[in-house]
Amino acid sequence: MIWLDTLVQGILLGGLYALFAAGLSLVFGIMRLVNLAHGDLIVFAAFLILVTVNLLGLNPFLSALLAAPLMFATGWALQRLVLNRVLGKDILPPLLITFGLSVALQNGMLEVFSADSQRIRAGALESASVDLGPVTVGTLPLLTFGSAVLAIFLLNRLFYSTALGRAFRATSDDPVTASLMGINPRGVFAIATGLAMVIVTLAALYLGMRANFDPSIGPARLIYAFEAVIIGGLGSLWGTLAGGAIIGIAQTVGAQINPEWQILAGHIAFLVVLLIRPRGLFPRAVD
Amino acid sequence: MTYRVTTRTRASTLAGLAALALVGIGLILPAFASRSLIQDLFFILTMLTLAQLWNLIAGYGGMVSVGQQAFVGIGAYAMFAGVILWGWDPVPAILLGGVAAVLLAIPMAFFAFRLQGAYFAIGTWVIAEVTRLLVAQWKTLGGGTGTSLPREATADIIGVATIAETFGLRDAAARDVLAYWLALALAVGTMGAIYALLRSRTGLALAAVRDNDNAARSVGVDARRVKWVVFLAAAGMTGLVGALIYMQTARISPDAAFSVTNWTAYVIFIAVIGGIGRLEGPILGVLVFWGLQTAFADYGSWYLLALGLLAIVTMLFAPRGLWGLLADRWNLQLFPIQRRLTFEGAKDG
């Protein structure tokens, strides 16, 4: 029974990792850019929600609703003012810029919010649970997983049945030809990064309510997100959800055997998948 | 008409002579320099070597690794293992660090070379994290909290007694001098080896693979082999530097030895600010970095924030770094690797 419980907890944890990863996957799919500051932006969004909760005394979910447009603007401006200038065949400049941003953000947050662990208080929700027959699961992890499924479903809808999604796909396939059809690739990139930051806000909400966070934890979230994307296969959002679940299960199983092995087990699961299926489980995009 | 292919310029001849003179001065410096200057130079030389090695694989080889801390850490831990578990003298044990780093680089390259471009970067980072977590399980070397070199081992390192006698120093200061000389040797050796490599056939092949993998293959360059050779060589040297750094500090912990900030972020900033893909870049970069650190280290995280922003601004407005700006302004190349055709004699001859 304990193993079934571990498995379910792992899958639910995977929902959180899929939320970390969905924004990364979206941006990579459209502009082949890996944002090394992704994890730090999640932590930044978590602080933004925390500040709104503390200052305005709002419910965390409402605070996230307020933070989302701010994060969209941040992502849009980051892409428009900085990253668009260096996108090109050479992957070095965008990579190094986002790496610089990661270090700058971490230390900026350290100065403003200190190194203390913080948590977004969610009241009764923190300890609520649902009885599902053989296992009992926390309401919050269940809500996280549900949100991940919903977010990925909506992103897929956006991608495959809206005009914006068509622009995303066209730009992803060939920005030059897309611009001949009246699409402005730079504008599309900016919207995509903005959208990724909205998902980052959602991820930050659940990260902050689920566990303590501090300015230094960003890089580790980036790594989990990255692992989920690679396991799932590039360009497949449902694959990213599966990848998140695999990391989550590996971590909870590892922790069950020895608490010190939790993180290590997740990384090893990733390396094993990379060894067997270098292009991930459900690859879609080429490259 | 006769012509020949050369890489030499007048500036490069002068630079070569100046470099020789600098190394000479560097060698005899401990005779009159203060201990704090020696320690500063040790820091500069080790960071310079790490930056040159990262520059080699990323700037010349196009392999942007964010996992160099794995080699620093494993090198340092192998040295500690040699000293603590097998009773080696710390100086020869540094070689163990190089061997361990190459041994780690083989599986790392095997995994990471399956990933392209940006994903290569995070892939190397993941493997560095795995190594850190595994080393933290090594209880005989202190597990997660780390350990120190035993006093008996640091007390009689080869050569320290002689240095102490010659310069009239106390043992601790003499250890710093020894570490400084080794750092100088590593820095000069690394830069000499990189320069020789870049001027060789392999160096040309490396640049070709970076610029266009497929085109390089089509003219018969074995891209995989070139990448493997360069990655392993850089890893081994990085391991030696890591072992040397921790011989000097004599205290190790997994979080410090595998720190992505100290051994990769700083190193990347040095190369970026100075100029990627040039031997001169990291030299200028490390001086800027050291100057900033000396001036602003008291400001703690504000300083790191500024360093990150400086790297962003450099990438945006001077993607080839400060050295790139200088080189364009005065057409200066101190360590040229471009092959140029020079003509001798009359044009109609």
XYZ file of C-alpha atoms in Angstrom:
636
model
C 0.000 0.000 0.000
C 2.859 2.338 0.814
C 4.161 1.873 -2.718
C 0.834 2.779 -4.297
C 0.789 5.855 -2.083
C 4.369 6.725 -3.129
C 3.419 6.325 -6.774
C 0.386 8.614 -6.479
C 2.345 11.237 -4.538
C 5.034 11.072 -7.223
C 2.579 11.643 -10.043
C 1.050 14.604 -8.206
C 4.506 16.070 -7.562
C 5.101 15.604 -11.282
C 2.225 18.028 -11.913
C 4.236 20.772 -10.217
C 7.313 19.919 -12.293
C 5.209 19.955 -15.453
C 4.080 23.476 -14.520
C 7.740 24.474 -14.085
C 8.485 22.942 -17.472
C 5.546 24.055 -19.626
C 6.824 27.627 -20.036
C 10.316 26.420 -20.861
C 8.908 23.971 -23.400
C 6.743 26.672 -25.008
C 9.601 29.128 -25.460
C 12.003 26.498 -26.710
C 9.451 25.129 -29.153
C 8.877 28.515 -30.750
C 12.289 30.183 -30.767
C 14.794 27.439 -29.845
C 15.830 29.511 -26.851
C 16.596 28.068 -23.444
C 16.055 30.572 -20.701
C 18.570 29.748 -17.964
C 16.816 32.258 -15.693
C 13.530 30.301 -15.887
C 13.874 28.892 -12.373
C 14.772 32.268 -10.908
C 11.789 33.834 -12.660
C 9.565 31.231 -10.949
C 11.021 32.254 -7.583
C 10.605 35.910 -8.534
C 6.922 35.326 -9.318
C 6.530 33.522 -5.986
C 7.906 36.581 -4.168
C 5.589 38.804 -6.188
C 2.581 36.739 -5.052
C 3.874 36.694 -1.477
C 4.222 40.472 -1.410
C 0.704 40.914 -2.778
C -0.688 38.496 -0.186
C 1.114 40.278 2.646
C 0.439 43.842 1.533
C -3.140 43.573 0.337
C -4.164 40.635 2.520
C -5.546 38.876 -0.540
C -6.135 35.199 -1.077
C -3.081 33.617 -2.837
C -5.129 32.691 -5.906
C -6.365 36.263 -6.338
C -2.803 37.520 -5.801
C -1.584 35.223 -8.557
C -4.294 36.664 -10.792
C -2.809 40.111 -10.098
C 0.773 38.919 -10.554
C 0.091 37.177 -13.877
C -0.276 40.347 -16.015
C 2.824 41.811 -14.342
C 4.781 38.690 -15.183
C 3.409 38.748 -18.729
C 4.726 42.299 -19.075
C 8.088 41.261 -17.612
C 8.431 38.422 -20.097
C 7.240 40.568 -22.986
C 9.732 43.327 -22.155
C 12.579 40.862 -21.559
C 12.014 39.380 -24.988
C 11.382 42.677 -26.761
C 14.217 44.697 -25.235
C 16.886 42.084 -24.653
C 16.501 38.611 -26.084
C 15.172 39.594 -29.529
C 18.420 41.463 -30.124
C 20.559 38.363 -29.821
C 18.414 35.589 -31.290
C 20.135 34.033 -34.242
C 22.159 31.086 -35.395
C 24.683 31.491 -32.597
C 23.212 30.081 -29.387
C 25.950 31.511 -27.180
C 24.665 35.116 -26.715
C 21.092 34.299 -25.559
C 22.414 31.533 -23.332
C 24.952 33.792 -21.653
C 22.484 36.652 -21.313
C 19.932 34.474 -19.545
C 22.725 33.069 -17.374
C 23.716 36.613 -16.412
C 20.062 37.366 -15.712
C 19.842 34.285 -13.497
C 22.764 35.404 -11.327
C 21.525 39.012 -11.265
C 17.963 37.991 -10.294
C 19.122 35.618 -7.557
C 21.296 38.246 -5.930
C 18.782 41.037 -6.420
C 16.140 38.941 -4.628
C 18.666 38.093 -1.932
C 19.162 41.807 -1.232
C 15.478 42.707 -1.338
C 13.878 39.688 0.348
C 16.870 38.305 2.368
C 17.884 34.643 2.453
C 15.048 33.699 4.845
C 12.735 30.881 3.815
C 9.286 32.130 2.902
C 5.938 30.518 2.327
C 2.672 31.650 0.797
C 0.041 30.937 3.435
C -3.011 29.206 2.057
C -4.954 28.650 5.282
C -6.989 25.462 5.557
C -6.015 24.370 2.046
C -2.476 23.570 3.262
C -3.573 20.596 5.328
C -6.803 19.586 3.560
C -6.937 16.130 2.022
C -9.210 14.009 -0.114
C -9.915 10.331 0.491
C -9.653 8.417 -2.779
C -10.369 4.921 -1.482
C -7.016 3.121 -1.329
C -5.006 6.331 -0.918
C -5.506 9.705 0.688
C -4.064 12.667 -1.162
C -3.587 16.289 -0.227
C -6.031 18.722 -1.827
C -3.224 21.091 -2.747
C -1.117 18.514 -4.674
C -4.313 17.356 -6.402
C -5.147 20.951 -7.322
C -1.574 21.434 -8.598
C -1.829 18.403 -10.827
C -5.276 19.460 -12.064
C -3.939 22.928 -12.886
C -1.018 21.418 -14.795
C -3.380 19.263 -16.872
C -5.655 22.234 -17.501
C -2.757 24.553 -18.410
C -1.325 22.048 -20.864
C -4.771 21.365 -22.344
C -5.351 25.111 -22.864
C -1.876 25.629 -24.312
C -2.500 22.814 -26.779
C -5.856 24.359 -27.741
C -4.125 27.693 -28.189
C -1.455 26.107 -30.337
C -3.675 24.097 -32.647
C -6.942 26.003 -32.908
C -6.324 29.736 -32.713
C -4.795 32.310 -35.044
C -2.121 33.105 -32.448
C -1.241 29.414 -32.226
C -0.961 29.254 -35.994
C 1.431 32.218 -35.858
C 3.406 30.406 -33.137
C 3.691 27.264 -35.231
C 4.503 29.126 -38.423
C 7.238 31.147 -36.723
C 8.599 28.009 -35.133
C 8.822 26.285 -38.527
C 10.316 29.172 -40.464
C 10.400 32.782 -39.202
C 11.377 34.205 -42.585
C 8.477 32.667 -44.480
C 6.116 33.487 -41.614
C 7.101 37.144 -41.840
C 6.251 37.084 -45.563
C 2.716 36.132 -44.511
C 2.385 39.253 -42.399
C 3.495 37.768 -39.091
C 6.017 39.765 -37.097
C 8.281 37.087 -35.571
C 9.636 39.456 -32.946
C 6.147 40.294 -31.768
C 5.241 36.600 -31.725
C 8.353 35.828 -29.669
C 7.474 38.550 -27.171
C 3.921 37.215 -26.735
C 5.266 33.664 -26.325
C 7.688 34.686 -23.584
C 4.940 36.702 -21.906
C 2.665 33.674 -22.027
C 5.434 31.487 -20.598
C 5.666 33.929 -17.680
C 1.924 33.540 -17.032
C 2.486 29.788 -16.665
C 5.508 30.602 -14.492
C 3.157 32.581 -12.211
C 0.874 29.564 -11.901
C 3.891 27.352 -11.111
C 5.098 29.923 -8.556
C 1.701 29.959 -6.822
C 1.796 26.217 -6.152
C 5.527 26.198 -5.407
C 5.030 28.882 -2.773
C 2.000 27.262 -1.142
C 3.466 23.765 -1.154
C 6.887 24.355 0.385
C 9.328 26.934 1.663
C 11.267 28.911 -0.893
C 14.178 31.348 -0.837
C 16.106 33.268 -3.528
C 18.633 30.471 -4.085
C 16.300 27.647 -5.173
C 15.745 28.805 -8.768
C 18.490 26.838 -10.532
C 17.262 23.527 -9.082
C 13.699 24.268 -10.395
C 15.212 25.032 -13.813
C 16.945 21.657 -13.792
C 13.737 19.748 -12.903
C 11.871 21.651 -15.596
C 14.564 20.933 -18.127
C 14.596 17.228 -17.254
C 10.831 17.012 -17.672
C 11.041 18.666 -21.109
C 13.829 16.365 -22.319
C 12.167 13.198 -20.986
C 8.880 14.150 -22.622
C 10.501 14.977 -25.944
C 10.904 18.395 -27.484
C 7.756 20.089 -28.684
C 5.289 17.777 -26.981
C 3.421 19.450 -24.104
C 1.695 16.245 -22.979
C 5.132 14.621 -23.115
C 6.308 17.317 -20.714
C 3.542 16.318 -18.288
C 4.651 12.682 -18.548
C 8.257 13.776 -18.041
C 7.290 15.719 -14.927
C 5.458 12.667 -13.581
C 8.492 10.440 -14.197
C 10.793 12.847 -12.302
C 8.186 13.110 -9.540
C 7.804 9.332 -9.182
C 11.576 8.807 -9.236
C 11.975 11.406 -6.482
C 9.276 10.036 -4.183
C 10.470 6.448 -4.690
C 14.070 7.549 -4.030
C 12.993 9.409 -0.895
C 11.069 6.328 0.278
C 14.264 4.253 0.124
C 16.543 6.902 1.642
C 15.588 10.559 2.192
C 19.036 11.659 0.976
C 18.422 10.060 -2.400
C 15.322 12.029 -3.372
C 16.950 14.561 -5.725
C 19.578 12.118 -6.933
C 16.932 9.569 -7.974
C 15.201 12.175 -10.144
C 18.433 13.052 -11.924
C 19.284 9.385 -12.460
C 15.857 8.709 -13.979
C 16.582 11.536 -16.401
C 19.988 10.117 -17.353
C 18.507 6.649 -17.879
C 15.868 8.051 -20.259
C 18.546 10.030 -22.062
C 20.569 6.834 -22.426
C 17.701 4.767 -23.844
C 15.751 7.408 -25.778
C 18.031 10.387 -26.525
C 15.159 12.311 -28.145
C 12.765 11.726 -25.266
C 9.638 9.609 -25.029
C 7.312 11.563 -27.330
C 9.492 13.709 -29.611
C 7.659 15.998 -31.988
C 9.881 18.908 -33.022
C 13.063 18.305 -34.964
C 16.219 19.684 -33.257
C 56.640 35.864 -56.552
C 57.079 34.030 -53.314
C 54.611 33.946 -50.540
C 54.239 32.223 -47.242
C 51.530 31.578 -44.707
C 52.123 33.178 -41.358
C 50.224 33.966 -38.206
C 52.846 36.238 -36.727
C 52.453 40.026 -36.506
C 54.820 42.601 -35.059
C 52.493 43.064 -32.071
C 52.496 39.327 -31.470
C 56.310 39.174 -31.429
C 56.405 41.969 -28.877
C 53.600 40.326 -26.884
C 55.529 37.052 -26.872
C 58.612 38.749 -25.489
C 56.544 40.665 -22.915
C 54.851 37.425 -21.874
C 58.231 35.742 -21.375
C 59.418 38.686 -19.287
C 56.205 38.611 -17.212
C 56.584 34.907 -16.519
C 60.199 35.539 -15.481
C 59.122 38.270 -13.077
C 56.311 36.026 -11.844
C 58.800 33.294 -11.008
C 61.042 35.437 -8.833
C 58.203 37.525 -7.365
C 57.871 35.538 -4.088
C 61.356 36.764 -3.140
C 60.044 40.264 -2.426
C 56.228 40.228 -2.677
C 53.938 40.298 0.351
C 51.890 37.261 1.277
C 48.600 38.951 0.411
C 49.888 39.811 -3.083
C 50.899 36.185 -3.589
C 47.429 35.068 -2.502
C 45.776 37.566 -4.859
C 47.941 36.380 -7.720
C 47.084 32.780 -6.884
C 43.409 33.665 -7.169
C 43.959 35.543 -10.441
C 46.032 32.760 -11.993
C 43.640 29.948 -11.069
C 40.567 31.889 -12.274
C 42.452 32.790 -15.453
C 43.255 29.142 -16.126
C 39.638 28.084 -15.531
C 38.423 30.876 -17.828
C 40.872 29.921 -20.578
C 39.718 26.302 -20.366
C 36.037 27.258 -20.534
C 36.866 29.598 -23.389
C 38.555 26.708 -25.182
C 35.521 24.417 -25.114
C 32.817 27.122 -25.441
C 34.487 29.926 -27.360
C 36.509 27.831 -29.765
C 34.650 24.535 -29.558
C 31.056 25.836 -29.316
C 30.317 23.518 -26.367
C 28.748 25.830 -23.792
C 29.267 23.907 -20.577
C 27.638 25.047 -17.347
C 29.051 21.988 -15.582
C 32.716 22.878 -15.177
C 32.262 22.866 -11.405
C 32.006 19.064 -11.682
C 35.668 18.873 -12.718
C 36.851 21.378 -10.114
C 34.981 19.456 -7.427
C 35.955 15.944 -8.467
C 39.585 17.043 -8.924
C 39.664 18.540 -5.456
C 37.996 15.507 -3.893
C 40.362 13.087 -5.649
C 43.296 15.052 -4.242
C 41.771 14.892 -0.743
C 41.154 11.166 -1.168
C 44.801 10.639 -2.186
C 46.018 12.516 0.881
C 43.551 11.279 3.490
C 42.872 7.709 2.368
C 46.170 6.707 0.798
C 48.624 9.007 2.547
C 49.925 10.722 -0.595
C 51.762 14.008 -0.479
C 49.302 16.762 -1.571
C 51.447 17.936 -4.530
C 51.584 14.617 -6.449
C 47.969 14.047 -5.333
C 47.004 17.018 -7.536
C 47.692 14.725 -10.500
C 45.013 12.385 -9.140
C 42.617 15.318 -9.525
C 43.394 15.569 -13.221
C 42.935 11.818 -13.719
C 39.635 11.794 -11.816
C 38.317 14.719 -13.879
C 39.107 12.923 -17.155
C 37.434 9.774 -15.830
C 34.322 11.820 -14.987
C 34.430 13.637 -18.328
C 34.093 10.373 -20.286
C 30.564 9.481 -19.108
C 29.657 13.199 -19.002
C 30.595 13.682 -22.653
C 28.810 10.443 -23.517
C 25.534 11.837 -22.122
C 25.947 15.521 -22.904
C 26.998 15.072 -26.532
C 23.556 13.587 -27.137
C 22.147 17.038 -26.423
C 22.420 19.941 -28.799
C 23.332 23.554 -28.122
C 21.461 25.033 -25.209
C 20.398 21.633 -23.914
C 24.050 20.639 -23.765
C 24.530 23.464 -21.269
C 21.883 22.256 -18.836
C 22.847 18.629 -19.434
C 26.355 19.284 -18.165
C 24.833 21.127 -15.203
C 22.658 18.111 -14.299
C 25.666 15.796 -14.381
C 27.624 18.196 -12.158
C 24.691 18.130 -9.702
C 24.615 14.324 -9.765
C 28.351 14.249 -9.031
C 27.916 16.695 -6.141
C 25.084 14.633 -4.629
C 27.089 11.409 -4.989
C 30.224 12.916 -3.447
C 28.123 14.228 -0.542
C 27.352 10.551 0.221
C 31.097 9.799 0.632
C 31.167 9.594 4.425
C 34.914 8.958 4.828
C 35.564 12.369 3.231
C 33.087 14.148 5.484
C 29.843 13.591 3.544
C 27.747 16.706 3.120
C 29.691 18.807 5.643
C 33.152 18.242 4.165
C 36.551 17.832 5.763
C 40.019 19.359 6.115
C 43.451 18.177 5.063
C 45.094 16.583 8.134
C 47.746 18.712 9.820
C 50.445 16.061 9.301
C 49.850 16.154 5.552
C 49.993 19.941 5.204
C 52.975 20.202 7.563
C 55.482 18.460 5.304
C 54.439 19.070 1.706
C 57.352 18.505 -0.672
C 59.400 21.673 -1.115
C 57.693 23.794 1.535
C 60.597 23.457 3.986
C 63.083 24.525 1.302
C 60.959 27.543 0.307
C 60.532 28.548 3.955
C 64.303 28.416 4.471
C 65.228 30.213 1.241
C 62.836 33.144 1.667
C 62.803 33.145 5.450
C 59.051 32.567 5.603
C 56.786 30.759 8.015
C 55.351 27.414 6.833
C 51.886 28.778 6.005
C 53.328 31.544 3.823
C 55.708 29.074 2.168
C 52.730 26.863 1.271
C 51.139 29.871 -0.436
C 54.341 30.436 -2.433
C 54.383 26.795 -3.534
C 50.712 26.966 -4.531
C 51.389 30.198 -6.403
C 54.245 28.682 -8.393
C 52.121 25.673 -9.279
C 49.294 28.014 -10.342
C 51.729 29.996 -12.471
C 52.992 26.799 -14.083
C 49.425 25.614 -14.746
C 48.355 28.967 -16.185
C 51.374 29.280 -18.482
C 51.194 25.619 -19.454
C 47.447 25.824 -20.186
C 47.706 28.983 -22.265
C 50.753 27.674 -24.123
C 48.975 24.396 -24.854
C 45.774 26.171 -25.996
C 47.758 28.508 -28.237
C 49.697 25.614 -29.751
C 46.467 23.639 -30.221
C 44.677 26.515 -31.938
C 47.538 27.021 -34.368
C 47.628 23.310 -35.199
C 45.475 21.282 -37.604
C 43.268 20.188 -34.712
C 42.623 23.826 -33.788
C 41.551 24.623 -37.322
C 39.290 21.571 -37.269
C 37.806 22.725 -33.953
C 36.967 26.176 -35.306
C 35.484 24.583 -38.428
C 33.241 22.315 -36.345
C 32.089 25.264 -34.240
C 31.296 27.425 -37.259
C 29.514 24.731 -39.237
C 29.396 21.148 -38.131
C 28.169 19.763 -41.453
C 30.558 21.749 -43.620
C 33.462 20.645 -41.431
C 32.441 17.018 -41.800
C 32.135 17.399 -45.561
C 35.806 18.350 -45.844
C 36.840 15.351 -43.815
C 37.014 16.688 -40.253
C 36.150 14.040 -37.703
C 33.907 16.348 -35.655
C 33.142 13.852 -32.897
C 36.784 13.019 -32.304
C 37.837 16.684 -32.169
C 35.088 17.491 -29.656
C 35.935 14.506 -27.467
C 39.658 15.309 -27.412
C 39.128 18.965 -26.518
C 36.420 18.267 -23.927
C 38.495 15.607 -22.143
C 41.682 17.681 -22.220
C 39.887 20.742 -20.808
C 38.243 18.568 -18.133
C 41.580 17.107 -17.038
C 43.207 20.530 -16.759
C 40.168 21.895 -14.875
C 40.528 18.976 -12.452
C 44.183 19.889 -11.836
C 43.206 23.501 -11.110
C 40.455 22.347 -8.747
C 42.878 20.112 -6.842
C 45.411 22.941 -6.611
C 42.820 25.441 -5.324
C 41.778 23.049 -2.568
C 45.369 22.180 -1.714
C 45.778 25.870 -0.953
C 42.548 26.241 1.066
C 43.072 22.795 2.732
C 39.355 22.616 3.548
C 36.634 21.166 1.337
C 32.860 20.683 1.261
C 30.641 19.467 -1.593
C 28.694 22.735 -1.773
C 31.857 24.840 -2.119
C 33.816 22.505 -4.399
C 30.845 21.978 -6.740
C 29.639 25.592 -6.569
C 28.153 26.687 -9.880
C 28.663 30.352 -8.928
C 32.350 30.137 -8.054
C 33.598 27.764 -10.699
C 31.277 28.354 -13.618
C 29.380 31.659 -13.310
C 32.480 33.704 -12.442
C 34.479 31.883 -15.081
C 31.849 32.555 -17.746
C 31.640 36.227 -16.729
C 35.431 36.565 -16.971
C 35.443 35.106 -20.474
C 32.365 37.076 -21.608
C 33.504 40.437 -20.264
C 37.042 39.984 -21.563
C 36.056 38.479 -24.900
C 34.970 34.994 -25.918
C 36.933 33.036 -28.473
C 40.211 34.861 -27.977
C 43.185 34.002 -25.825
C 43.579 37.651 -24.801
C 39.940 37.903 -23.617
C 40.123 36.000 -20.321
C 43.432 37.733 -19.447
C 41.747 41.121 -19.642
C 38.555 39.669 -18.144
C 40.234 38.258 -15.050
C 41.929 41.609 -14.350
C 38.579 43.425 -14.615
C 36.937 40.753 -12.454
C 39.653 40.961 -9.810
C 39.537 44.763 -9.816
C 35.756 44.775 -9.378
C 35.946 42.158 -6.674
C 38.638 44.019 -4.732
C 36.696 47.267 -4.986
C 33.150 46.035 -4.415
C 33.328 42.676 -2.610
C 32.054 44.375 0.558
C 28.737 45.012 -1.158
C 28.044 41.263 -1.286
C 25.061 40.395 -3.453
C 24.826 43.880 -4.998
C 28.239 43.184 -6.469
C 27.082 39.884 -7.983
C 23.941 41.557 -9.281
C 26.094 44.174 -11.017
C 28.412 41.496 -12.408
C 25.453 39.640 -13.936
C 24.119 42.867 -15.463
C 27.585 43.747 -16.770
C 27.734 40.384 -18.535
C 24.303 41.041 -20.098
C 25.322 44.525 -21.268
C 28.582 43.175 -22.683
C 26.757 40.464 -24.637
C 24.282 43.038 -25.979
C 26.622 45.834 -26.993
C 30.064 44.264 -27.276
C 29.487 40.572 -27.934
C 33.205 40.024 -28.434
C 34.041 41.542 -25.069
C 36.325 44.354 -23.986
C 39.238 42.822 -25.839
C 37.118 42.700 -28.989
C 36.548 46.461 -28.685
C 40.276 47.142 -28.266
C 41.274 44.770 -31.039
C 38.838 46.360 -33.494
C 39.942 49.855 -32.559
C 43.667 49.273 -33.082
C 43.653 46.081 -35.148
C 45.597 44.465 -32.359
C 46.267 40.749 -32.024
C 48.657 39.657 -29.314
C 48.170 35.935 -29.791
C 47.084 35.641 -33.410
C 45.722 32.387 -34.731
C 44.448 33.577 -38.093
C 46.571 32.385 -40.985
C 47.535 35.226 -43.305
C 49.205 35.174 -46.685
C 52.226 37.474 -47.008
C 53.880 38.212 -50.316
C 57.554 38.805 -50.744
C 59.336 40.311 -53.746
C 58.015 42.178 -56.774
C 54.453 41.621 -57.916
C 55.383 40.613 -61.430
C 58.303 38.455 -60.248
